[in-house]
Amino acid sequence: MHSGSSLSEIVRGELSVRAESAASEFDELLREYDQACRWLATDLPEDLRATLVKERDLRAGRIIACLITWRALGGSIQFSPAGISKSHGLSLVSEVLPVSGETEETAERPPPQEAPPAFEPAVPTAAAPDAPKERVPVARPVVSTSPTRTPWEEQLLELLPDLVPSSADQDEFDRLDALFKRRDDWKESEWPRSALIALLSYLTCRACAIQDRHPNIRGMTGMFQVLGGFRKSMGFDNIHGLARNHEPKSDSWTQDANKHLEDLLSCLRTGAINHGVFRAAVSERKAVWKQTDRRLPEAEIKLDRLRIVIRAAVAGGLTNNTQFVNLVAELEPQLGGPVFRTLRQKIRETQAQRAPAEEELEDDGPTDELERLFADWSHLPHTRGKRAVIFGGTPIRQAQDRIKRAFGFAELEWKDGEFKNGIIENVRATVASGTVDIVLMLRRIVGHNSTKIVDACKDTGTPFVFVDGSCSVTRVKLGIERYLT
């Protein structure tokens, strides 16, 4: 296998392979550690912070184990206070360090190198019998917490926690100011033009939102001058929001900012994302969502950070992670747009596996029991003799017939709501025409675009009901009692 190779060459080759593996592992662990520290530097709830501390400490333990492995391979390590990162406080010196102890064989000092390799274990080599014994200089693992030319995708992933807006205007201004000071890093990392324009547009819209609320906030003029100067230095065309006469393209600068953020994250192909961090963050926001009054589907719920986290997780490939899909399933109505199309499909597939079609007829009981159930029901005037439409999911004829008989609907149409082209507009047009008396929407399927149908119902005064869970008589009854009281 090693014919023609000396023992020292074989040992050197084996150690070189192991050293390269250790270098790669060390670099990845340090990056994950730094990313966890960045999240911890943001405003987080205590339960999420505790999870992140565990993630950080786990990486720290593995970093130590990796350094021990490196030392066992013959390398030397020295810690220095110089150049310590504010985020994780760890820095390794880059000087060539001697290995403590002497080898049994003599060794020659290798010629000086301009840039020593990240890992190069001390390996004994043959020398003349009378050659003096020397300590072999070995390069330590070269680590930089802010490399000069970090790949732009990695830099964007590390930047994500800092892109989270703040609800306090002064804090929001300070965050934007800190982000602008990193603009030289973006140049050096060779960001794609489209990604950098999206980032600059996103930050500009956030600045415009602050200025709208506080026109005289100190430092705002200088911030826009910095933005304009950066735009010119990069040779970009005009960024919307930098001119005084610019108005938001949508209803608000915040909505414009969210659009640019999605454009930015859509440029991100893949990335090494800490799955535990994202699962914890999504779980925390899911708990908040559960406490929200869900009788108001149009209620404004601050989900900026949630969308950042979920979009980044999708970019990292978590749409194939069942645990992640289950975590965000209840938030599907807030995940509109093409960037979440694959995730919405995964959510529907997962729910379909858990709730097969035959379960859509749950707990309705025999016909005589249904008649007794509705004998004194006070909401019958909302349904008897009315024209109704169900939107969402795949129509099930047996369930449709039972619902029609139980509630006494004169007509009941079930629109297939599996996001087919034109289906939203079709339902909206039906409601707007005035030919429908009540609209039933399956909440877990209709998604974000249901707002268009809700708007049409409001415009025409048509009652609408969100049905939770499956489309059974019992579920529809509960929905009507909840929304039409």
Tab-separated table of C-alpha atoms in Angstrom:
chain	number	residue	atom	x	y	z
A	1	MET	CA	0.000	0.000	0.000
A	2	HIS	CA	2.887	2.326	0.831
A	3	SER	CA	5.528	0.691	-1.310
A	4	GLY	CA	8.484	2.959	-1.919
A	5	SER	CA	7.600	5.249	1.003
A	6	SER	CA	9.696	5.640	4.119
A	7	LEU	CA	8.129	5.307	7.554
A	8	SER	CA	8.473	9.038	8.166
A	9	GLU	CA	6.678	9.821	4.888
A	10	ILE	CA	3.833	7.481	5.801
A	11	VAL	CA	3.498	9.076	9.238
A	12	ARG	CA	3.649	12.575	7.773
A	13	GLY	CA	0.910	11.733	5.262
A	14	GLU	CA	-1.407	10.229	7.860
A	15	LEU	CA	-0.906	13.125	10.253
A	16	SER	CA	-1.458	15.625	7.479
A	17	VAL	CA	-4.869	14.117	6.691
A	18	ARG	CA	-5.865	14.162	10.350
A	19	ALA	CA	-4.625	17.719	10.758
A	20	GLU	CA	-6.639	18.950	7.801
A	21	SER	CA	-9.756	17.315	9.229
A	22	ALA	CA	-9.125	18.923	12.611
A	23	ALA	CA	-8.615	22.325	10.981
A	24	SER	CA	-11.907	22.070	9.118
A	25	GLU	CA	-13.807	20.986	12.229
A	26	PHE	CA	-12.240	23.750	14.324
A	27	ASP	CA	-13.166	26.438	11.801
A	28	GLU	CA	-16.790	25.249	11.575
A	29	LEU	CA	-17.192	25.018	15.347
A	30	LEU	CA	-15.783	28.487	15.875
A	31	ARG	CA	-18.144	29.878	13.253
A	32	GLU	CA	-21.160	28.243	14.937
A	33	TYR	CA	-19.980	29.502	18.331
A	34	ASP	CA	-19.700	33.029	16.991
A	35	GLN	CA	-23.153	32.796	15.403
A	36	ALA	CA	-24.738	31.707	18.695
A	37	CYS	CA	-23.041	34.630	20.464
A	38	ARG	CA	-24.451	37.023	17.896
A	39	TRP	CA	-27.949	35.774	18.637
A	40	LEU	CA	-27.319	36.159	22.368
A	41	ALA	CA	-26.314	39.778	21.818
A	42	THR	CA	-29.886	40.538	20.638
A	43	ASP	CA	-33.005	41.085	22.731
A	44	LEU	CA	-34.313	37.579	23.412
A	45	PRO	CA	-36.831	36.064	25.829
A	46	GLU	CA	-35.293	34.126	28.709
A	47	ASP	CA	-36.352	30.651	27.549
A	48	LEU	CA	-34.834	31.194	24.101
A	49	ARG	CA	-31.717	32.699	25.659
A	50	ALA	CA	-31.279	29.613	27.834
A	51	THR	CA	-31.483	27.384	24.763
A	52	LEU	CA	-28.898	29.475	22.953
A	53	VAL	CA	-26.544	29.421	25.937
A	54	LYS	CA	-26.664	25.625	25.849
A	55	GLU	CA	-25.955	25.648	22.105
A	56	ARG	CA	-23.026	28.017	22.622
A	57	ASP	CA	-21.565	26.017	25.524
A	58	LEU	CA	-21.868	22.791	23.539
A	59	ARG	CA	-19.797	24.328	20.750
A	60	ALA	CA	-17.289	25.619	23.282
A	61	GLY	CA	-16.800	22.110	24.662
A	62	ARG	CA	-16.276	20.703	21.191
A	63	ILE	CA	-13.814	23.496	20.383
A	64	ILE	CA	-11.769	22.534	23.438
A	65	ALA	CA	-11.853	18.868	22.408
A	66	CYS	CA	-10.705	19.853	18.936
A	67	LEU	CA	-7.793	21.842	20.361
A	68	ILE	CA	-6.798	18.891	22.514
A	69	THR	CA	-6.774	16.719	19.402
A	70	TRP	CA	-4.625	19.296	17.636
A	71	ARG	CA	-2.182	19.333	20.541
A	72	ALA	CA	-2.035	15.530	20.471
A	73	LEU	CA	-1.012	15.739	16.820
A	74	GLY	CA	2.040	17.748	17.862
A	75	GLY	CA	0.742	21.286	17.421
A	76	SER	CA	1.106	24.128	19.891
A	77	ILE	CA	-1.573	26.573	20.971
A	78	GLN	CA	-1.232	29.932	22.632
A	79	PHE	CA	-3.972	32.340	23.642
A	80	SER	CA	-3.432	36.054	23.355
A	81	PRO	CA	-5.537	39.072	24.381
A	82	ALA	CA	-4.743	40.722	21.064
A	83	GLY	CA	-7.550	40.914	18.548
A	84	ILE	CA	-10.182	39.323	20.725
A	85	SER	CA	-13.624	39.374	19.151
A	86	LYS	CA	-16.322	41.202	21.069
A	87	SER	CA	-18.736	38.395	20.296
A	88	HIS	CA	-16.936	35.372	21.669
A	89	GLY	CA	-13.687	36.605	23.205
A	90	LEU	CA	-11.534	33.879	21.644
A	91	SER	CA	-8.427	34.542	19.625
A	92	LEU	CA	-5.521	32.344	18.700
A	93	VAL	CA	-2.134	33.804	17.834
A	94	SER	CA	-0.739	33.233	14.357
A	95	GLU	CA	2.952	33.171	15.172
A	96	VAL	CA	5.000	30.036	14.568
A	97	LEU	CA	5.331	28.306	17.930
A	98	PRO	CA	7.812	25.656	19.056
A	99	VAL	CA	6.694	22.202	20.113
A	100	SER	CA	7.533	21.470	23.712
A	101	GLY	CA	9.862	18.512	24.127
A	102	GLU	CA	12.284	16.985	21.635
A	103	THR	CA	11.821	14.116	19.224
A	104	GLU	CA	13.993	11.057	19.230
A	105	GLU	CA	14.983	11.795	15.660
A	106	THR	CA	16.744	14.976	14.638
A	107	ALA	CA	14.924	17.522	12.532
A	108	GLU	CA	15.749	20.497	10.392
A	109	ARG	CA	13.943	23.824	10.615
A	110	PRO	CA	11.837	24.217	7.459
A	111	PRO	CA	12.431	27.288	5.340
A	112	PRO	CA	10.390	30.359	6.333
A	113	GLN	CA	6.985	30.711	4.684
A	114	GLU	CA	5.036	33.874	3.961
A	115	ALA	CA	1.787	32.256	5.029
A	116	PRO	CA	2.120	29.062	7.123
A	117	PRO	CA	-0.666	26.488	6.683
A	118	ALA	CA	-3.537	26.499	9.157
A	119	PHE	CA	-2.438	23.135	10.591
A	120	GLU	CA	0.966	21.508	10.160
A	121	PRO	CA	1.801	18.971	12.868
A	122	ALA	CA	5.364	18.394	13.926
A	123	VAL	CA	6.609	15.274	12.148
A	124	PRO	CA	10.082	13.834	12.720
A	125	THR	CA	12.177	13.700	9.558
A	126	ALA	CA	15.453	12.026	8.805
A	127	ALA	CA	18.631	14.110	9.085
A	128	ALA	CA	22.368	13.624	9.081
A	129	PRO	CA	23.641	11.598	12.073
A	130	ASP	CA	25.645	14.493	13.434
A	131	ALA	CA	22.934	17.099	12.929
A	132	PRO	CA	21.979	18.925	16.120
A	133	LYS	CA	18.577	18.339	17.597
A	134	GLU	CA	16.158	21.215	17.153
A	135	ARG	CA	12.591	21.943	18.055
A	136	VAL	CA	10.387	21.834	15.038
A	137	PRO	CA	8.414	25.059	14.523
A	138	VAL	CA	4.737	24.408	14.048
A	139	ALA	CA	2.022	26.804	12.919
A	140	ARG	CA	-1.006	27.044	15.129
A	141	PRO	CA	-4.569	26.960	13.665
A	142	VAL	CA	-4.990	30.365	12.066
A	143	VAL	CA	-8.368	31.777	13.054
A	144	SER	CA	-9.867	35.143	12.245
A	145	THR	CA	-13.264	36.123	13.611
A	146	SER	CA	-13.588	38.784	10.890
A	147	PRO	CA	-11.791	37.423	7.834
A	148	THR	CA	-10.930	39.965	5.182
A	149	ARG	CA	-12.780	38.143	2.434
A	150	THR	CA	-15.533	36.129	4.044
A	151	PRO	CA	-17.836	34.458	1.459
A	152	TRP	CA	-20.883	36.674	1.140
A	153	GLU	CA	-23.418	33.948	1.898
A	154	GLU	CA	-21.686	33.094	5.150
A	155	GLN	CA	-21.512	36.785	6.017
A	156	LEU	CA	-25.225	37.224	5.343
A	157	LEU	CA	-26.097	34.314	7.615
A	158	GLU	CA	-23.984	35.827	10.374
A	159	LEU	CA	-25.675	39.186	9.742
A	160	LEU	CA	-29.220	37.847	10.157
A	161	PRO	CA	-29.535	38.434	13.939
A	162	ASP	CA	-28.431	42.046	13.438
A	163	LEU	CA	-31.091	42.610	10.762
A	164	VAL	CA	-33.923	42.174	13.257
A	165	PRO	CA	-35.754	45.524	13.657
A	166	SER	CA	-36.386	47.065	17.076
A	167	SER	CA	-39.735	48.384	18.274
A	168	ALA	CA	-37.985	51.315	20.034
A	169	ASP	CA	-37.068	54.041	17.539
A	170	GLN	CA	-33.818	55.134	19.201
A	171	ASP	CA	-32.664	51.532	19.466
A	172	GLU	CA	-33.686	50.983	15.844
A	173	PHE	CA	-31.606	54.012	14.813
A	174	ASP	CA	-28.593	52.695	16.746
A	175	ARG	CA	-28.922	49.271	15.100
A	176	LEU	CA	-29.041	50.777	11.629
A	177	ASP	CA	-26.069	52.998	12.403
A	178	ALA	CA	-24.068	49.950	13.552
A	179	LEU	CA	-25.016	48.077	10.382
A	180	PHE	CA	-23.927	50.944	8.123
A	181	LYS	CA	-20.502	50.948	9.762
A	182	ARG	CA	-19.965	47.436	8.384
A	183	ARG	CA	-20.448	48.478	4.778
A	184	ASP	CA	-16.759	48.071	3.912
A	185	ASP	CA	-17.019	44.390	4.861
A	186	TRP	CA	-19.779	43.973	2.291
A	187	LYS	CA	-17.553	45.416	-0.423
A	188	GLU	CA	-14.652	43.147	0.446
A	189	SER	CA	-16.822	40.031	0.520
A	190	GLU	CA	-17.809	40.507	-3.142
A	191	TRP	CA	-21.558	40.372	-2.603
A	192	PRO	CA	-23.603	39.854	-5.780
A	193	ARG	CA	-25.006	43.111	-7.090
A	194	SER	CA	-28.631	41.990	-6.617
A	195	ALA	CA	-28.030	40.938	-2.989
A	196	LEU	CA	-26.248	44.158	-2.048
A	197	ILE	CA	-28.949	46.310	-3.685
A	198	ALA	CA	-31.608	44.374	-1.749
A	199	LEU	CA	-29.694	44.865	1.510
A	200	LEU	CA	-29.207	48.590	0.887
A	201	SER	CA	-32.884	48.980	-0.069
A	202	TYR	CA	-33.964	47.108	3.051
A	203	LEU	CA	-31.908	49.325	5.357
A	204	THR	CA	-33.040	52.476	3.527
A	205	CYS	CA	-36.717	51.604	4.006
A	206	ARG	CA	-36.155	50.975	7.699
A	207	ALA	CA	-34.498	54.383	7.982
A	208	CYS	CA	-37.418	56.006	6.146
A	209	ALA	CA	-39.839	54.381	8.589
A	210	ILE	CA	-37.993	55.982	11.511
A	211	GLN	CA	-37.898	59.376	9.800
A	212	ASP	CA	-41.646	59.267	9.142
A	213	ARG	CA	-42.291	58.777	12.855
A	214	HIS	CA	-39.605	61.211	14.044
A	215	PRO	CA	-38.661	63.694	11.273
A	216	ASN	CA	-36.178	65.571	13.489
A	217	ILE	CA	-34.323	62.642	15.036
A	218	ARG	CA	-30.667	63.542	15.498
A	219	GLY	CA	-28.254	61.903	13.052
A	220	MET	CA	-30.855	60.890	10.470
A	221	THR	CA	-29.545	63.309	7.831
A	222	GLY	CA	-26.038	61.931	8.228
A	223	MET	CA	-27.383	58.378	7.941
A	224	PHE	CA	-29.009	59.121	4.585
A	225	GLN	CA	-25.799	60.793	3.410
A	226	VAL	CA	-23.880	57.623	4.269
A	227	LEU	CA	-26.433	55.537	2.388
A	228	GLY	CA	-26.256	57.792	-0.642
A	229	GLY	CA	-22.472	57.799	-0.616
A	230	PHE	CA	-22.334	54.027	-0.449
A	231	ARG	CA	-24.784	53.753	-3.339
A	232	LYS	CA	-22.619	56.019	-5.498
A	233	SER	CA	-19.401	54.210	-4.553
A	234	MET	CA	-20.938	50.908	-5.687
A	235	GLY	CA	-22.278	52.395	-8.915
A	236	PHE	CA	-25.882	51.458	-8.157
A	237	ASP	CA	-28.852	53.169	-9.745
A	238	ASN	CA	-31.148	55.155	-7.501
A	239	ILE	CA	-32.279	53.364	-4.332
A	240	HIS	CA	-35.919	54.107	-3.592
A	241	GLY	CA	-36.242	56.078	-0.368
A	242	LEU	CA	-33.054	58.133	-0.594
A	243	ALA	CA	-34.766	61.099	-2.264
A	244	ARG	CA	-36.856	63.454	-0.103
A	245	ASN	CA	-39.882	63.197	-2.396
A	246	HIS	CA	-39.985	59.393	-2.337
A	247	GLU	CA	-43.067	57.710	-0.914
A	248	PRO	CA	-43.416	54.019	0.041
A	249	LYS	CA	-44.342	51.766	-2.866
A	250	SER	CA	-46.763	49.773	-0.689
A	251	ASP	CA	-48.849	50.873	2.281
A	252	SER	CA	-45.805	51.638	4.446
A	253	TRP	CA	-42.023	51.732	4.511
A	254	THR	CA	-42.104	48.710	6.799
A	255	GLN	CA	-43.907	46.657	4.155
A	256	ASP	CA	-41.395	47.850	1.559
A	257	ALA	CA	-38.559	46.799	3.877
A	258	ASN	CA	-40.027	43.314	4.294
A	259	LYS	CA	-40.260	42.943	0.517
A	260	HIS	CA	-36.580	43.887	0.107
A	261	LEU	CA	-35.633	41.505	2.901
A	262	GLU	CA	-37.322	38.625	1.092
A	263	ASP	CA	-35.490	39.654	-2.094
A	264	LEU	CA	-32.227	39.589	-0.155
A	265	LEU	CA	-32.822	36.177	1.370
A	266	SER	CA	-33.980	34.753	-1.966
A	267	CYS	CA	-30.411	35.360	-3.180
A	268	LEU	CA	-29.203	32.985	-0.496
A	269	ARG	CA	-28.859	29.474	-1.880
A	270	THR	CA	-27.712	27.348	1.034
A	271	GLY	CA	-25.946	27.925	4.297
A	272	ALA	CA	-24.702	26.190	7.409
A	273	ILE	CA	-27.499	27.204	9.758
A	274	ASN	CA	-27.711	26.215	13.373
A	275	HIS	CA	-30.938	24.199	13.278
A	276	GLY	CA	-31.363	24.221	17.044
A	277	VAL	CA	-31.280	28.013	17.129
A	278	PHE	CA	-33.980	28.332	14.511
A	279	ARG	CA	-36.206	25.669	16.028
A	280	ALA	CA	-35.998	27.445	19.394
A	281	ALA	CA	-36.749	30.838	17.859
A	282	VAL	CA	-39.712	29.553	15.868
A	283	SER	CA	-41.058	27.713	18.898
A	284	GLU	CA	-40.893	30.897	20.943
A	285	ARG	CA	-42.781	32.885	18.328
A	286	LYS	CA	-45.303	30.084	17.959
A	287	ALA	CA	-46.125	30.444	21.661
A	288	VAL	CA	-46.789	34.143	21.107
A	289	TRP	CA	-48.988	33.326	18.124
A	290	LYS	CA	-51.129	30.993	20.219
A	291	GLN	CA	-51.864	33.820	22.659
A	292	THR	CA	-53.057	36.113	19.878
A	293	ASP	CA	-56.789	36.645	19.395
A	294	ARG	CA	-57.366	34.411	16.367
A	295	ARG	CA	-60.892	35.675	15.883
A	296	LEU	CA	-59.283	38.622	14.096
A	297	PRO	CA	-57.460	37.153	11.081
A	298	GLU	CA	-56.679	40.665	9.877
A	299	ALA	CA	-55.050	41.645	13.179
A	300	GLU	CA	-51.613	43.146	12.794
A	301	ILE	CA	-49.159	40.703	14.330
A	302	LYS	CA	-45.514	41.679	14.408
A	303	LEU	CA	-43.846	38.786	12.623
A	304	ASP	CA	-40.846	40.538	11.063
A	305	ARG	CA	-38.347	38.559	13.045
A	306	LEU	CA	-40.253	35.330	12.532
A	307	ARG	CA	-40.175	35.757	8.767
A	308	ILE	CA	-36.430	36.446	8.880
A	309	VAL	CA	-35.827	33.288	10.876
A	310	ILE	CA	-38.100	31.049	8.825
A	311	ARG	CA	-36.805	32.399	5.507
A	312	ALA	CA	-33.218	31.778	6.556
A	313	ALA	CA	-34.142	28.301	7.793
A	314	VAL	CA	-35.757	27.542	4.434
A	315	ALA	CA	-32.600	28.742	2.695
A	316	GLY	CA	-30.659	26.340	4.894
A	317	GLY	CA	-32.698	23.358	3.708
A	318	LEU	CA	-34.989	22.873	6.707
A	319	THR	CA	-38.079	22.308	4.546
A	320	ASN	CA	-37.134	18.618	4.635
A	321	ASN	CA	-36.939	18.627	8.426
A	322	THR	CA	-40.243	17.271	9.784
A	323	GLN	CA	-39.738	18.839	13.206
A	324	PHE	CA	-39.235	22.273	11.676
A	325	VAL	CA	-42.269	21.869	9.385
A	326	ASN	CA	-44.450	20.904	12.345
A	327	LEU	CA	-43.222	23.945	14.303
A	328	VAL	CA	-44.251	26.439	11.634
A	329	ALA	CA	-47.405	24.657	10.428
A	330	GLU	CA	-49.740	26.791	12.549
A	331	LEU	CA	-48.128	29.942	11.128
A	332	GLU	CA	-48.878	29.045	7.506
A	333	PRO	CA	-51.441	31.868	7.029
A	334	GLN	CA	-48.599	34.343	7.583
A	335	LEU	CA	-46.243	32.661	5.122
A	336	GLY	CA	-47.467	34.065	1.834
A	337	GLY	CA	-45.479	34.740	-1.300
A	338	PRO	CA	-43.370	32.589	-3.616
A	339	VAL	CA	-40.415	32.347	-1.215
A	340	PHE	CA	-42.486	30.147	1.109
A	341	ARG	CA	-44.252	28.121	-1.595
A	342	THR	CA	-42.180	24.980	-0.992
A	343	LEU	CA	-42.632	25.255	2.765
A	344	ARG	CA	-46.409	25.637	2.429
A	345	GLN	CA	-46.497	22.538	0.239
A	346	LYS	CA	-44.497	20.584	2.834
A	347	ILE	CA	-46.870	21.727	5.580
A	348	ARG	CA	-49.899	20.547	3.585
A	349	GLU	CA	-48.255	17.215	2.805
A	350	THR	CA	-47.410	16.654	6.478
A	351	GLN	CA	-50.916	17.553	7.614
A	352	ALA	CA	-52.449	15.329	4.951
A	353	GLN	CA	-50.478	12.381	6.287
A	354	ARG	CA	-51.641	13.093	9.822
A	355	ALA	CA	-55.269	13.732	8.895
A	356	PRO	CA	-56.354	11.504	5.978
A	357	ALA	CA	-59.521	12.291	4.070
A	358	GLU	CA	-61.686	9.835	5.935
A	359	GLU	CA	-61.036	11.743	9.181
A	360	GLU	CA	-62.754	14.792	7.714
A	361	LEU	CA	-66.048	13.270	8.905
A	362	GLU	CA	-65.070	13.109	12.573
A	363	ASP	CA	-67.526	12.875	15.493
A	364	ASP	CA	-70.670	14.046	13.676
A	365	GLY	CA	-72.741	11.085	14.774
A	366	PRO	CA	-75.953	9.656	13.217
A	367	THR	CA	-78.495	11.887	11.470
A	368	ASP	CA	-80.973	11.776	14.353
A	369	GLU	CA	-78.297	12.999	16.768
A	370	LEU	CA	-77.522	15.904	14.420
A	371	GLU	CA	-81.195	16.847	14.339
A	372	ARG	CA	-81.324	16.965	18.126
A	373	LEU	CA	-78.058	18.948	18.157
A	374	PHE	CA	-79.558	21.680	15.961
A	375	ALA	CA	-83.104	21.615	17.372
A	376	ASP	CA	-82.675	24.761	19.489
A	377	TRP	CA	-79.533	26.174	17.848
A	378	SER	CA	-79.738	29.973	17.898
A	379	HIS	CA	-77.508	30.443	14.836
A	380	LEU	CA	-79.789	28.637	12.362
A	381	PRO	CA	-80.989	31.975	10.873
A	382	HIS	CA	-77.403	32.484	9.613
A	383	THR	CA	-77.453	29.215	7.655
A	384	ARG	CA	-81.004	27.968	6.856
A	385	GLY	CA	-81.921	28.726	3.262
A	386	LYS	CA	-78.610	30.540	2.692
A	387	ARG	CA	-76.113	30.196	-0.135
A	388	ALA	CA	-72.714	29.156	1.230
A	389	VAL	CA	-69.254	28.434	-0.134
A	390	ILE	CA	-66.415	26.448	1.489
A	391	PHE	CA	-62.885	27.433	0.543
A	392	GLY	CA	-59.822	25.308	1.241
A	393	GLY	CA	-58.652	21.770	0.729
A	394	THR	CA	-59.957	19.128	-1.634
A	395	PRO	CA	-63.785	18.823	-1.787
A	396	ILE	CA	-65.198	15.708	-0.106
A	397	ARG	CA	-68.684	15.031	-1.407
A	398	GLN	CA	-69.947	13.079	1.605
A	399	ALA	CA	-68.822	15.799	4.042
A	400	GLN	CA	-70.281	18.501	1.792
A	401	ASP	CA	-73.704	16.776	1.713
A	402	ARG	CA	-73.779	16.282	5.505
A	403	ILE	CA	-72.921	19.945	6.152
A	404	LYS	CA	-75.562	21.129	3.700
A	405	ARG	CA	-78.298	19.017	5.333
A	406	ALA	CA	-77.255	19.769	8.923
A	407	PHE	CA	-77.237	23.559	8.506
A	408	GLY	CA	-80.101	23.747	6.008
A	409	PHE	CA	-78.081	25.550	3.340
A	410	ALA	CA	-80.016	26.166	0.124
A	411	GLU	CA	-76.744	25.893	-1.812
A	412	LEU	CA	-73.280	24.807	-0.747
A	413	GLU	CA	-70.309	24.945	-3.081
A	414	TRP	CA	-66.850	23.682	-2.076
A	415	LYS	CA	-64.003	25.463	-3.847
A	416	ASP	CA	-60.763	23.512	-4.202
A	417	GLY	CA	-58.260	25.640	-2.304
A	418	GLU	CA	-54.966	23.930	-3.137
A	419	PHE	CA	-53.417	27.172	-4.438
A	420	LYS	CA	-54.406	26.579	-8.046
A	421	ASN	CA	-53.958	29.470	-10.414
A	422	GLY	CA	-56.848	31.930	-10.155
A	423	ILE	CA	-58.677	30.139	-7.330
A	424	ILE	CA	-58.301	33.067	-4.905
A	425	GLU	CA	-59.573	35.560	-7.467
A	426	ASN	CA	-62.392	33.196	-8.397
A	427	VAL	CA	-63.648	33.006	-4.812
A	428	ARG	CA	-63.184	36.736	-4.316
A	429	ALA	CA	-65.156	37.482	-7.483
A	430	THR	CA	-67.931	35.116	-6.349
A	431	VAL	CA	-68.212	36.917	-3.025
A	432	ALA	CA	-68.065	40.360	-4.649
A	433	SER	CA	-70.898	39.399	-7.032
A	434	GLY	CA	-73.305	39.115	-4.101
A	435	THR	CA	-74.347	35.557	-4.937
A	436	VAL	CA	-73.013	34.153	-1.633
A	437	ASP	CA	-74.563	34.628	1.830
A	438	ILE	CA	-71.800	33.099	3.981
A	439	VAL	CA	-68.180	32.015	3.404
A	440	LEU	CA	-66.530	29.133	5.307
A	441	MET	CA	-62.708	28.983	5.151
A	442	LEU	CA	-60.568	26.062	6.367
A	443	ARG	CA	-57.921	27.952	8.347
A	444	ARG	CA	-55.119	25.395	8.108
A	445	ILE	CA	-55.287	25.329	4.322
A	446	VAL	CA	-56.357	28.712	2.970
A	447	GLY	CA	-53.084	30.458	3.851
A	448	HIS	CA	-52.001	34.067	3.636
A	449	ASN	CA	-54.073	34.933	0.548
A	450	SER	CA	-57.299	34.468	2.508
A	451	THR	CA	-57.021	38.186	3.322
A	452	LYS	CA	-58.256	38.965	-0.195
A	453	ILE	CA	-61.389	36.923	0.443
A	454	VAL	CA	-61.876	38.519	3.863
A	455	ASP	CA	-61.596	41.982	2.288
A	456	ALA	CA	-64.236	41.064	-0.312
A	457	CYS	CA	-66.535	39.808	2.479
A	458	LYS	CA	-66.127	43.057	4.391
A	459	ASP	CA	-66.779	45.155	1.294
A	460	THR	CA	-70.030	43.311	0.564
A	461	GLY	CA	-71.102	42.716	4.159
A	462	THR	CA	-70.904	38.942	3.680
A	463	PRO	CA	-70.413	36.947	6.911
A	464	PHE	CA	-67.241	34.840	6.951
A	465	VAL	CA	-66.143	32.038	9.260
A	466	PHE	CA	-62.771	30.370	9.834
A	467	VAL	CA	-63.066	26.644	10.540
A	468	ASP	CA	-60.282	25.109	12.641
A	469	GLY	CA	-59.215	21.533	12.055
A	470	SER	CA	-61.187	19.289	9.713
A	471	CYS	CA	-64.325	20.271	7.793
A	472	SER	CA	-66.890	18.343	9.822
A	473	VAL	CA	-70.366	19.450	10.931
A	474	THR	CA	-69.143	19.880	14.507
A	475	ARG	CA	-66.140	22.015	13.464
A	476	VAL	CA	-68.281	24.221	11.207
A	477	LYS	CA	-70.817	24.672	14.022
A	478	LEU	CA	-68.091	25.781	16.427
A	479	GLY	CA	-66.686	28.191	13.854
A	480	ILE	CA	-70.075	29.806	13.215
A	481	GLU	CA	-70.710	30.177	16.946
A	482	ARG	CA	-67.297	31.799	17.353
A	483	TYR	CA	-67.383	34.252	14.442
A	484	LEU	CA	-71.077	35.106	14.098
A	485	THR	CA	-71.952	35.975	17.699
